[in-house]
C-alpha cells in the first residue's frame, strides 16, 4: 500500500509541476474580453492552488517514504529477534522453581 501511495505521489508531483509550468505560459498569453486584471487574478489564484497541492503532495511523499522505511526496519529487526529467541524445549516454558523441583523429585 505504501509503494502505491509513493508512486501516486510521484505521478502527482510530475502532473502538478507540468500544470504549474503551463499555467504560467497561459497567463502571459491571456486574452480576456472583460478585463486584463481578471486574467491576472485567475492566474494567481490557479497558481496558488496548484502550488499548495504540489506542497501537500511532497509532504505526502515524505510521510509515505518515512512510514515505509520504519515499517521495513521494524519487520526486519523483529524477524531476526523472533528467530533467534525461540525456545528449544518444553522445559524452557516452565518457571525456574518448577524445573528445579522436577529434577529434585527424580533424584532419590
PDB file of C-alpha atoms in Angstrom:
ATOM      1  CA  UNK A   1       0.000   0.000   0.000  1.00  0.00           C
ATOM      2  CA  UNK A   2       2.850   2.384   0.808  1.00  0.00           C
ATOM      3  CA  UNK A   3       4.509   1.670  -2.530  1.00  0.00           C
ATOM      4  CA  UNK A   4       1.288   2.544  -4.344  1.00  0.00           C
ATOM      5  CA  UNK A   5       0.947   5.756  -2.345  1.00  0.00           C
ATOM      6  CA  UNK A   6       4.533   6.763  -3.108  1.00  0.00           C
ATOM      7  CA  UNK A   7       4.040   6.023  -6.806  1.00  0.00           C
ATOM      8  CA  UNK A   8       0.846   8.064  -6.961  1.00  0.00           C
ATOM      9  CA  UNK A   9       2.552  10.916  -5.101  1.00  0.00           C
ATOM     10  CA  UNK A  10       5.394  10.923  -7.631  1.00  0.00           C
ATOM     11  CA  UNK A  11       2.932  10.965 -10.538  1.00  0.00           C
ATOM     12  CA  UNK A  12       1.029  13.786  -8.834  1.00  0.00           C
ATOM     13  CA  UNK A  13       4.218  15.797  -8.410  1.00  0.00           C
ATOM     14  CA  UNK A  14       5.002  15.412 -12.108  1.00  0.00           C
ATOM     15  CA  UNK A  15       1.475  16.381 -13.208  1.00  0.00           C
ATOM     16  CA  UNK A  16       1.274  19.358 -10.861  1.00  0.00           C
ATOM     17  CA  UNK A  17       4.704  20.613 -11.943  1.00  0.00           C
ATOM     18  CA  UNK A  18       3.683  20.410 -15.599  1.00  0.00           C
ATOM     19  CA  UNK A  19       0.383  22.133 -14.818  1.00  0.00           C
ATOM     20  CA  UNK A  20       2.194  24.916 -12.981  1.00  0.00           C
ATOM     21  CA  UNK A  21       4.571  25.470 -15.917  1.00  0.00           C
ATOM     22  CA  UNK A  22       1.716  25.500 -18.439  1.00  0.00           C
ATOM     23  CA  UNK A  23      -0.335  27.890 -16.275  1.00  0.00           C
ATOM     24  CA  UNK A  24       2.489  30.414 -16.213  1.00  0.00           C
ATOM     25  CA  UNK A  25       2.655  30.370 -20.024  1.00  0.00           C
ATOM     26  CA  UNK A  26      -1.122  30.650 -20.390  1.00  0.00           C
ATOM     27  CA  UNK A  27      -1.268  33.658 -18.055  1.00  0.00           C
ATOM     28  CA  UNK A  28       1.216  35.502 -20.250  1.00  0.00           C
ATOM     29  CA  UNK A  29      -0.936  34.927 -23.327  1.00  0.00           C
ATOM     30  CA  UNK A  30      -4.304  35.538 -21.645  1.00  0.00           C
ATOM     31  CA  UNK A  31      -6.784  37.476 -23.768  1.00  0.00           C
ATOM     32  CA  UNK A  32      -9.719  38.360 -21.563  1.00  0.00           C
ATOM     33  CA  UNK A  33     -12.501  40.332 -23.174  1.00  0.00           C
ATOM     34  CA  UNK A  34     -13.670  41.833 -19.885  1.00  0.00           C
ATOM     35  CA  UNK A  35     -10.565  42.956 -18.062  1.00  0.00           C
ATOM     36  CA  UNK A  36      -6.843  42.237 -18.091  1.00  0.00           C
ATOM     37  CA  UNK A  37      -6.930  42.237 -14.301  1.00  0.00           C
ATOM     38  CA  UNK A  38      -9.247  39.235 -14.424  1.00  0.00           C
ATOM     39  CA  UNK A  39      -6.545  37.202 -16.183  1.00  0.00           C
ATOM     40  CA  UNK A  40      -4.004  38.126 -13.532  1.00  0.00           C
ATOM     41  CA  UNK A  41      -6.423  37.359 -10.682  1.00  0.00           C
ATOM     42  CA  UNK A  42      -7.483  33.993 -12.111  1.00  0.00           C
ATOM     43  CA  UNK A  43      -3.901  33.067 -12.958  1.00  0.00           C
ATOM     44  CA  UNK A  44      -2.643  33.950  -9.498  1.00  0.00           C
ATOM     45  CA  UNK A  45      -5.453  32.011  -7.835  1.00  0.00           C
ATOM     46  CA  UNK A  46      -4.852  29.000 -10.039  1.00  0.00           C
ATOM     47  CA  UNK A  47      -1.096  29.066  -9.473  1.00  0.00           C
ATOM     48  CA  UNK A  48      -1.607  29.415  -5.731  1.00  0.00           C
ATOM     49  CA  UNK A  49      -3.896  26.385  -5.556  1.00  0.00           C
ATOM     50  CA  UNK A  50      -1.634  24.267  -7.760  1.00  0.00           C
ATOM     51  CA  UNK A  51       1.377  25.284  -5.656  1.00  0.00           C
ATOM     52  CA  UNK A  52      -0.456  24.310  -2.463  1.00  0.00           C
ATOM     53  CA  UNK A  53      -1.389  20.943  -3.949  1.00  0.00           C
ATOM     54  CA  UNK A  54       2.232  20.444  -5.016  1.00  0.00           C
ATOM     55  CA  UNK A  55       3.479  21.170  -1.488  1.00  0.00           C
ATOM     56  CA  UNK A  56       0.933  18.797   0.059  1.00  0.00           C
ATOM     57  CA  UNK A  57       1.857  16.094  -2.450  1.00  0.00           C
ATOM     58  CA  UNK A  58       5.520  16.500  -1.490  1.00  0.00           C
ATOM     59  CA  UNK A  59       4.542  16.141   2.182  1.00  0.00           C
ATOM     60  CA  UNK A  60       2.573  13.001   1.304  1.00  0.00           C
ATOM     61  CA  UNK A  61       5.620  11.561  -0.444  1.00  0.00           C
ATOM     62  CA  UNK A  62       7.849  12.315   2.554  1.00  0.00           C
ATOM     63  CA  UNK A  63       5.400  10.747   5.013  1.00  0.00           C
ATOM     64  CA  UNK A  64       4.899   7.674   2.849  1.00  0.00           C
ATOM     65  CA  UNK A  65       8.627   7.195   2.421  1.00  0.00           C
ATOM     66  CA  UNK A  66       9.327   7.539   6.142  1.00  0.00           C
ATOM     67  CA  UNK A  67       6.494   5.175   7.110  1.00  0.00           C
ATOM     68  CA  UNK A  68       7.713   2.613   4.584  1.00  0.00           C
ATOM     69  CA  UNK A  69      11.248   2.891   5.924  1.00  0.00           C
ATOM     70  CA  UNK A  70      10.129   2.476   9.546  1.00  0.00           C
ATOM     71  CA  UNK A  71       7.912  -0.487   8.612  1.00  0.00           C
ATOM     72  CA  UNK A  72      10.758  -2.168   6.775  1.00  0.00           C
ATOM     73  CA  UNK A  73      13.185  -1.635   9.663  1.00  0.00           C
ATOM     74  CA  UNK A  74      10.653  -2.897  12.202  1.00  0.00           C
ATOM     75  CA  UNK A  75       9.851  -6.034  10.235  1.00  0.00           C
ATOM     76  CA  UNK A  76      13.477  -6.895   9.550  1.00  0.00           C
ATOM     77  CA  UNK A  77      14.509  -6.400  13.194  1.00  0.00           C
ATOM     78  CA  UNK A  78      11.505  -8.278  14.609  1.00  0.00           C
ATOM     79  CA  UNK A  79      12.082 -11.171  12.236  1.00  0.00           C
ATOM     80  CA  UNK A  80      15.695 -11.570  13.360  1.00  0.00           C
ATOM     81  CA  UNK A  81      14.796 -11.336  17.050  1.00  0.00           C
ATOM     82  CA  UNK A  82      11.939 -13.808  16.719  1.00  0.00           C
ATOM     83  CA  UNK A  83      14.040 -16.438  15.002  1.00  0.00           C
ATOM     84  CA  UNK A  84      16.978 -16.112  17.383  1.00  0.00           C
ATOM     85  CA  UNK A  85      14.958 -16.217  20.609  1.00  0.00           C
ATOM     86  CA  UNK A  86      12.664 -19.180  20.007  1.00  0.00           C
ATOM     87  CA  UNK A  87      12.546 -21.717  22.861  1.00  0.00           C
ATOM     88  CA  UNK A  88      14.202 -25.027  22.024  1.00  0.00           C
ATOM     89  CA  UNK A  89      12.395 -27.259  24.515  1.00  0.00           C
ATOM     90  CA  UNK A  90       9.245 -27.514  26.560  1.00  0.00           C
ATOM     91  CA  UNK A  91      11.168 -27.082  29.804  1.00  0.00           C
ATOM     92  CA  UNK A  92      12.114 -23.544  28.916  1.00  0.00           C
ATOM     93  CA  UNK A  93       8.429 -22.594  29.140  1.00  0.00           C
ATOM     94  CA  UNK A  94       8.261 -23.779  32.762  1.00  0.00           C
ATOM     95  CA  UNK A  95       9.051 -21.360  35.583  1.00  0.00           C
ATOM     96  CA  UNK A  96      12.528 -21.867  37.140  1.00  0.00           C
ATOM     97  CA  UNK A  97      11.270 -23.114  40.519  1.00  0.00           C
ATOM     98  CA  UNK A  98       9.217 -25.876  38.861  1.00  0.00           C
ATOM     99  CA  UNK A  99      12.168 -27.048  36.787  1.00  0.00           C
ATOM    100  CA  UNK A 100      14.279 -27.394  39.921  1.00  0.00           C
ATOM    101  CA  UNK A 101      11.550 -29.281  41.769  1.00  0.00           C
ATOM    102  CA  UNK A 102      11.213 -31.763  38.902  1.00  0.00           C
ATOM    103  CA  UNK A 103      14.909 -32.537  38.967  1.00  0.00           C
ATOM    104  CA  UNK A 104      14.803 -32.913  42.753  1.00  0.00           C
ATOM    105  CA  UNK A 105      11.975 -35.450  42.600  1.00  0.00           C
ATOM    106  CA  UNK A 106      13.781 -37.557  40.036  1.00  0.00           C
ATOM    107  CA  UNK A 107      16.923 -37.861  42.119  1.00  0.00           C
ATOM    108  CA  UNK A 108      16.296 -40.117  45.190  1.00  0.00           C
TER     109      UNK A 108
END
